[in-house]
Structures are given as structure tokens and as C-alpha cells.
Coordinates of C-alpha atoms and ligand atoms in Angstrom, one line a residue:
M1 CA 296.3 111.8 41.9
N2 CA 298.3 114.8 43.2
K3 CA 295.8 116.4 45.6
T4 CA 295.8 119.7 47.5
V5 CA 296.5 119.1 51.2
R6 CA 295.0 120.7 54.2
A7 CA 296.7 120.9 57.6
H8 CA 295.3 122.7 60.7
T9 CA 297.4 124.7 63.2
N10 CA 297.9 123.4 66.7
I11 CA 298.4 125.0 70.1
A12 CA 300.7 123.4 72.6
L13 CA 299.3 122.8 76.0
I14 CA 302.6 121.3 77.1
K15 CA 305.2 123.5 75.3
Y16 CA 308.1 122.7 73.0
W17 CA 310.7 125.4 73.9
G18 CA 314.2 124.1 73.2
K19 CA 316.1 122.2 70.6
A20 CA 318.6 119.4 71.2
D21 CA 319.5 119.4 67.4
A22 CA 318.7 122.6 65.4
Q23 CA 319.2 120.9 62.0
L24 CA 317.0 118.0 62.6
R25 CA 314.7 120.0 65.0
L26 CA 315.0 117.4 67.7
P27 CA 313.4 118.9 70.8
L28 CA 314.7 118.9 74.4
M29 CA 311.3 118.0 75.7
S30 CA 308.1 116.2 74.7
S31 CA 305.1 118.4 74.0
L32 CA 301.3 118.0 73.7
S33 CA 298.9 120.0 71.6
M34 CA 295.3 120.6 70.5
T35 CA 294.7 120.8 66.8
L36 CA 292.3 123.7 65.9
D37 CA 289.4 123.6 63.5
A38 CA 289.4 127.4 62.8
F39 CA 292.9 127.8 61.3
Y40 CA 294.5 125.9 58.4
T41 CA 296.8 126.0 55.4
D42 CA 295.9 124.5 52.0
T43 CA 298.9 123.5 49.8
K44 CA 299.6 122.0 46.5
I45 CA 303.0 121.2 45.0
E46 CA 303.6 120.5 41.3
K47 CA 306.7 119.6 39.3
V48 CA 307.6 122.2 36.6
T49 CA 310.2 122.5 33.9
G50 CA 310.6 126.3 34.5
P51 CA 312.0 127.9 37.7
S52 CA 310.7 127.0 41.2
Q53 CA 308.1 129.4 42.5
F54 CA 306.2 129.9 45.8
Y55 CA 302.8 131.5 45.8
L56 CA 301.3 132.4 49.2
N57 CA 297.6 133.6 49.1
N58 CA 297.8 133.8 45.3
E59 CA 300.8 136.1 45.4
Q60 CA 304.2 135.1 44.1
Q61 CA 306.8 135.4 46.8
S62 CA 310.3 136.9 46.5
A63 CA 313.3 134.6 46.5
A64 CA 314.1 135.8 50.0
A65 CA 310.5 135.0 51.3
S66 CA 310.6 131.6 49.5
Q67 CA 314.0 130.5 50.9
R68 CA 312.8 128.7 54.0
V69 CA 310.2 126.7 51.9
F70 CA 312.7 125.7 49.2
T71 CA 315.5 124.9 51.6
Y72 CA 313.1 122.6 53.3
L73 CA 311.8 121.0 50.1
K74 CA 315.4 120.4 49.0
K75 CA 316.0 118.5 52.2
L76 CA 313.0 116.3 51.4
Q77 CA 314.2 115.8 47.8
D78 CA 317.6 114.7 49.0
R79 CA 316.1 112.4 51.6
F80 CA 313.9 110.6 48.9
Q81 CA 316.5 111.0 46.2
V82 CA 314.1 112.9 43.9
T83 CA 314.8 116.0 41.9
G84 CA 313.0 118.8 39.9
N85 CA 311.8 122.3 40.1
L86 CA 308.5 122.9 42.0
I87 CA 305.6 125.2 42.1
V88 CA 304.2 125.6 45.6
K89 CA 300.8 127.2 46.1
S90 CA 299.6 127.8 49.6
I91 CA 296.6 129.5 50.9
N92 CA 296.8 130.4 54.6
H93 CA 293.6 130.4 56.5
V94 CA 295.4 131.6 59.5
P95 CA 294.9 135.3 59.9
T96 CA 298.5 136.6 60.4
S97 CA 297.0 139.1 62.8
A98 CA 295.3 136.4 65.0
G99 CA 298.5 136.0 66.9
L100 CA 298.7 132.3 65.9
A101 CA 301.9 130.8 64.5
S102 CA 301.1 129.5 61.1
S103 CA 304.3 127.4 60.8
S104 CA 302.7 124.3 62.3
S105 CA 300.0 124.1 59.6
A106 CA 302.4 125.5 56.9
F107 CA 305.0 122.8 57.2
A108 CA 302.7 120.0 57.9
A109 CA 300.9 120.9 54.7
L110 CA 304.2 121.2 52.8
A111 CA 305.4 117.8 54.0
A112 CA 302.1 116.1 53.0
A113 CA 301.9 118.0 49.6
F114 CA 305.5 117.0 48.8
C115 CA 304.5 113.3 49.3
Q116 CA 301.5 113.8 47.1
C117 CA 303.6 115.4 44.4
Y118 CA 306.1 112.6 44.2
E119 CA 303.6 109.8 45.0
L120 CA 305.4 108.8 48.1
E121 CA 303.6 106.5 50.4
V122 CA 304.4 107.3 54.0
T123 CA 302.9 106.4 57.4
P124 CA 301.6 109.2 59.7
E125 CA 304.7 108.6 61.8
E126 CA 307.0 109.2 58.9
L127 CA 305.0 112.3 57.8
S128 CA 305.3 113.7 61.3
R129 CA 309.1 113.3 61.1
L130 CA 309.2 115.0 57.7
A131 CA 307.0 117.9 59.0
R132 CA 309.2 118.2 62.1
I133 CA 312.3 119.0 60.0
G134 CA 310.4 122.0 58.6
S135 CA 309.1 123.3 61.9
G136 CA 309.0 121.5 65.2
S137 CA 305.4 122.2 66.0
A138 CA 304.3 121.0 62.5
S139 CA 305.1 117.4 63.6
R140 CA 301.9 117.6 65.8
S141 CA 299.6 119.0 63.0
I142 CA 299.5 115.6 61.2
Y143 CA 296.8 114.6 63.7
G144 CA 293.5 115.9 64.8
G145 CA 292.3 116.3 68.4
F146 CA 295.2 115.9 70.9
A147 CA 298.7 115.0 69.7
V148 CA 301.8 114.2 71.6
W149 CA 305.3 114.8 70.1
Q150 CA 307.6 112.4 71.9
K151 CA 311.0 114.0 71.9
G152 CA 313.0 110.9 71.0
D153 CA 316.7 111.2 70.6
S154 CA 317.2 110.8 66.8
D155 CA 315.5 111.5 63.5
Q156 CA 313.9 108.1 63.7
T157 CA 312.5 108.4 67.2
S158 CA 311.3 112.0 67.3
Y159 CA 307.8 112.2 66.0
A160 CA 304.2 112.9 67.1
Y161 CA 301.4 110.4 67.6
A162 CA 297.7 110.8 67.9
L163 CA 296.6 110.7 71.6
D164 CA 292.9 111.2 70.9
E165 CA 291.7 112.3 67.4
K166 CA 288.1 112.6 68.5
P167 CA 288.1 113.9 72.0
A168 CA 284.9 113.9 74.1
M169 CA 286.1 116.9 76.1
D170 CA 284.1 120.1 75.9
L171 CA 287.1 122.3 75.1
H172 CA 287.2 125.6 73.3
L173 CA 290.1 127.9 72.6
L174 CA 289.5 131.6 72.2
A175 CA 292.3 133.1 70.2
V176 CA 292.3 136.7 71.5
E177 CA 294.1 139.2 69.3
L178 CA 295.3 142.0 71.6
N179 CA 298.4 143.2 69.8
T180 CA 299.2 142.8 66.1
K181 CA 302.8 143.9 66.3
Q182 CA 305.3 141.6 64.7
K183 CA 307.1 139.6 67.4
K184 CA 310.6 140.9 68.1
I185 CA 312.2 137.6 69.0
S186 CA 311.7 134.6 66.7
S187 CA 310.9 131.3 68.3
T188 CA 314.2 129.9 67.2
H189 CA 316.1 132.6 69.0
G190 CA 313.8 132.6 72.0
M191 CA 314.3 128.8 72.5
K192 CA 318.0 129.2 72.3
D193 CA 318.3 132.1 74.7
A194 CA 315.9 130.6 77.2
Q195 CA 318.4 127.9 77.9
S196 CA 320.6 130.4 79.8
S197 CA 317.9 130.6 82.5
P198 CA 318.8 128.8 85.8
F199 CA 315.3 127.4 85.8
F200 CA 315.6 125.8 82.3
K201 CA 317.1 122.5 83.5
P202 CA 314.7 122.1 86.5
W203 CA 311.8 122.8 84.0
L204 CA 313.1 120.1 81.7
K205 CA 313.1 117.6 84.6
R206 CA 309.4 118.3 85.1
N207 CA 308.6 117.5 81.5
D208 CA 307.7 113.8 81.9
L209 CA 305.6 114.6 85.0
E210 CA 303.6 117.4 83.4
L211 CA 303.2 115.4 80.1
N212 CA 301.9 112.4 82.0
E213 CA 299.5 114.5 84.1
M214 CA 298.2 116.2 81.0
I215 CA 297.6 112.8 79.3
Q216 CA 295.8 111.7 82.4
A217 CA 293.6 114.8 82.4
I218 CA 292.7 114.1 78.8
K219 CA 291.9 110.4 79.5
D220 CA 289.8 111.5 82.5
N221 CA 288.0 114.1 80.4
N222 CA 289.0 116.6 83.2
F223 CA 288.8 120.1 81.8
T224 CA 289.9 121.7 85.1
A225 CA 293.0 119.6 85.4
L226 CA 293.9 120.3 81.7
G227 CA 293.4 124.1 82.1
Q228 CA 295.3 124.4 85.3
L229 CA 298.2 122.4 83.9
A230 CA 298.3 124.2 80.5
E231 CA 298.4 127.6 82.4
L232 CA 301.2 126.4 84.7
N233 CA 303.2 125.0 81.8
A234 CA 302.9 128.2 79.8
N235 CA 303.8 130.4 82.8
E236 CA 306.9 128.2 83.3
M237 CA 308.0 128.8 79.7
H238 CA 307.5 132.6 80.1
A239 CA 309.2 132.6 83.6
I240 CA 312.2 131.0 81.9
N241 CA 312.3 133.7 79.3
L242 CA 312.2 136.3 82.1
T243 CA 315.1 134.7 83.9
A244 CA 317.3 134.1 80.9
Q245 CA 320.5 136.0 80.8
P246 CA 319.9 138.5 79.3
E247 CA 316.2 138.3 80.1
F248 CA 313.5 138.8 77.5
T249 CA 309.7 138.5 77.4
Y250 CA 306.9 138.2 74.8
F251 CA 304.5 139.9 77.2
E252 CA 303.2 143.3 76.4
P253 CA 301.1 145.4 78.9
Q254 CA 297.9 144.0 77.3
T255 CA 299.1 140.5 78.0
I256 CA 299.1 141.1 81.7
Q257 CA 295.8 142.9 81.5
A258 CA 294.3 139.8 79.8
I259 CA 295.8 137.5 82.4
K260 CA 294.2 139.6 85.1
L261 CA 290.8 139.4 83.3
V262 CA 291.1 135.6 83.1
E263 CA 291.8 135.6 86.9
Q264 CA 288.9 137.9 87.5
L265 CA 286.5 135.7 85.4
R266 CA 287.6 132.7 87.4
A267 CA 287.0 134.5 90.7
E268 CA 283.5 135.1 89.5
G269 CA 283.0 131.4 88.9
I270 CA 283.4 131.5 85.1
E271 CA 286.0 128.8 84.6
C272 CA 288.7 129.6 82.1
Y273 CA 292.5 129.3 81.8
Y274 CA 295.1 130.8 79.5
T275 CA 298.0 129.7 77.5
I276 CA 300.5 132.0 75.7
D277 CA 303.0 131.2 73.0
A278 CA 305.9 133.2 71.5
G279 CA 304.0 136.4 71.2
P280 CA 301.9 138.9 73.3
N281 CA 298.4 137.4 72.6
I282 CA 296.6 134.9 74.8
K283 CA 294.5 131.9 74.1
V284 CA 291.7 131.3 76.6
L285 CA 290.7 127.7 77.3
C286 CA 287.1 127.3 78.3
Q287 CA 283.9 125.2 77.9
L288 CA 281.2 126.0 75.4
R289 CA 278.7 127.3 78.0
N290 CA 281.1 130.1 79.1
S291 CA 282.5 131.1 75.7
K292 CA 279.9 133.8 74.9
E293 CA 280.3 135.5 78.3
I294 CA 284.1 135.4 78.1
I295 CA 284.1 136.9 74.6
Q296 CA 281.8 139.6 75.8
R297 CA 284.0 140.5 78.7
F298 CA 287.1 140.6 76.5
S299 CA 285.3 142.8 74.0
S300 CA 284.3 145.3 76.6
E301 CA 287.7 145.3 78.3
F302 CA 289.8 145.8 75.1
N303 CA 289.0 148.1 72.2
N304 CA 288.8 146.5 68.7
V305 CA 289.8 143.1 70.0
K306 CA 289.4 140.2 67.6
I307 CA 288.5 136.9 69.0
V308 CA 288.2 133.6 67.2
N309 CA 286.4 130.7 68.9
A310 CA 288.1 127.4 67.9
S311 CA 287.6 123.8 68.9
F312 CA 289.1 120.5 67.8
G313 CA 290.3 120.3 64.2
P314 CA 291.1 117.2 62.1
G315 CA 294.5 115.9 61.0
I316 CA 295.9 116.1 57.5
T317 CA 293.1 116.0 54.9
Y318 CA 293.3 115.7 51.1
L319 CA 291.1 118.0 49.0
D320 CA 290.0 118.0 45.3
Ligands
2P0_401 C1 305.0 125.0 70.7 N1 306.1 127.1 70.1 O1 305.1 123.9 71.3 C2 305.9 126.1 71.1 C3 305.4 126.9 72.3 C4 305.9 128.4 70.5 C5 305.8 128.3 72.0 O2 306.7 125.5 68.6 O3 312.0 126.6 65.3 O4 307.7 127.5 64.8 O5 310.3 126.0 63.6 O6 311.0 124.3 65.3 O7 307.5 125.2 65.9 C6 306.9 127.7 67.8 O8 308.1 127.3 67.3 O9 309.7 126.4 66.0 C7 306.6 126.7 68.8 P1 310.8 125.8 65.0 P2 308.2 126.5 65.9 O10 304.1 125.1 69.9

């Protein structure tokens, strides 16, 4: 039966920030992420005799807005030598204003919904490779808990695997919405431009070390080591953007203010760390016992701030 598919977003604790092959979305580095329970995309794809259409949140999308989806689905059709027009219906439970990229859940759900539609039996590894072609970070959303996307060096060898789908770690991610402005630099452009930084290559050389340290922190159930390393890795990515030629940054004044607040909380003994993606908003990593206090402090520091408290989400699930 052709089922609706649910995929959750993920946040990288070791970042993907550079492509070796833009067409296949082969990355220059391996990455590691946490899949989130609070944010997800539901997608169903059906074959139709009429024209192909894409509905997002029950609204039909223009040809321009649908282009990335259908270009992607055409690649999958070519790969599996199947044809036909398609109706794609997606509901995004990722508030666009939450400062979270929805492409990870969107393309993981599309890949799995495509396989449902054509009754293709694929392994999680193959599904991860298919999702990767749509959006790099989507390769990791096939799995729950912690996932590692091993960079590989070809379409066959670049895919994510489940590191720990049911982690014991007490880990919460507070998605803090400070700024709802549309980001000025897309991830695709940011990743490309970042490579002009003199620190890009040295950062790449550290990838194995940081990945292995993060895997160890997870195996040891060591929140402190995980938080420190996630913060370092995010700051390295943003330092590279700041030293690209020409330089650029996703930071806004509120980003720095939020970083200072995390540092202040830590100085007071409230253990928390931050990670930042290709936008101005920060995600705070903390343990359950401190989450209320941290939310309160962010709420009193920033007017009208929206905060979502997320923890581990599952991998691809099939609804209906
Ligand atoms: C990540 N980001 O590892 C990194 C960290 C943002 C910062 O993956 O071009 O939408 O579609 O492969 O996955 C965001 O970029 O990029 C991203 P494409 P994607 O999560």
C-alpha cells in the first residue's frame, strides 16, 4: 500500500559545510546529527494521468516553487527507470519561522514517499543515498537518535548510518527563534564561498578527529563533551565564513547576544551549549533539569522570542 511518509528534521552537531560534488551532493566532510522529535514533514506521492502538481501545506505551489521537487523526483525516476506524472502532497510541521532548515525532513520524506509510490524496496542505506541527492542533510534524517553521514567518495559510498537510534543521553535542544528574516545566503552558496577561507583546509583535516571524539562522547553518554565539541565545531564553521574572501556571516546582533547569554548561564552553573546553522538563530543544547530555567532566561532577555524544546525523534515512519 502507498503510505504517507513522515521524516523528522535533524540538527548537525558536527557540520556538513562543503561539497566535493554538487550534482551528487557528495560532501567534503563527514557529519553527525541529532534527529528531532518536534519538527517533521509528512509526504505522500501518487501517480496521476493529469499534470504533476506539488501541494505544500494544502496549497498548490507554482511551477517555480515546485521546480526543485520535480527536478529531484525526475532524477529518482531516471535512476529507477520509471515514469509518470506525480502529485506530491507535503505538510510541513517545521514552523518556517523557527529558524530550522526543513530541507532535511522534506527530502528524506520525498525519497521515502517516492519509494512507496513505485513500490520500490530499498535498504535504509539506499534510502539515505537517495535523500542525499535531494539535500545533503536529508541523508541523516532516515534515522532516529544520532546519525552519522560518512562522506564516502562516490554515490555508492556516501550515505548515513544510525549511530544510536535510542540514545540514553539526557539531551534537549531548545530551538530559539530570535530573528525571522529570510537568510540572505543560501546554504549552497555559503558552502561554496566558505572554501576560500585559509582555514577551510585545516578545518577539513580536523574532521576525522572531531567526528571520532563526538562518537566517543555519545558512547560514553557524556553530555559535557558532546556540548563542548558541538559548540566548537559550529564556531569553526562560522569562523570559516568570517574569514572567507569575501567574508560573510549568518550572525545578526541577536546571535551574539544569545551566545553571551549561554556563556552567562554557564558561568552561573547552568550547563548549556549552543550550535548555529546557516542562519541567525541559535539552538541551545541542555539537559532536561535546566531546560525550564534556560527558556525563562531567554524569554526575559528577548522580546517575543519563540522557543521549542525538542529531544530525540525517530527515523522514517510510515503513516495511514
Ligand atoms: C548540516 N547545514 O550539516 C549543515 C550545517 C547547514 C549548516 O546541511 O545544499 O540544505 O541541500 O546539500 O543540507 C544545510 O544545507 O544543503 C546544512 P544542500 P542542506 O546540517
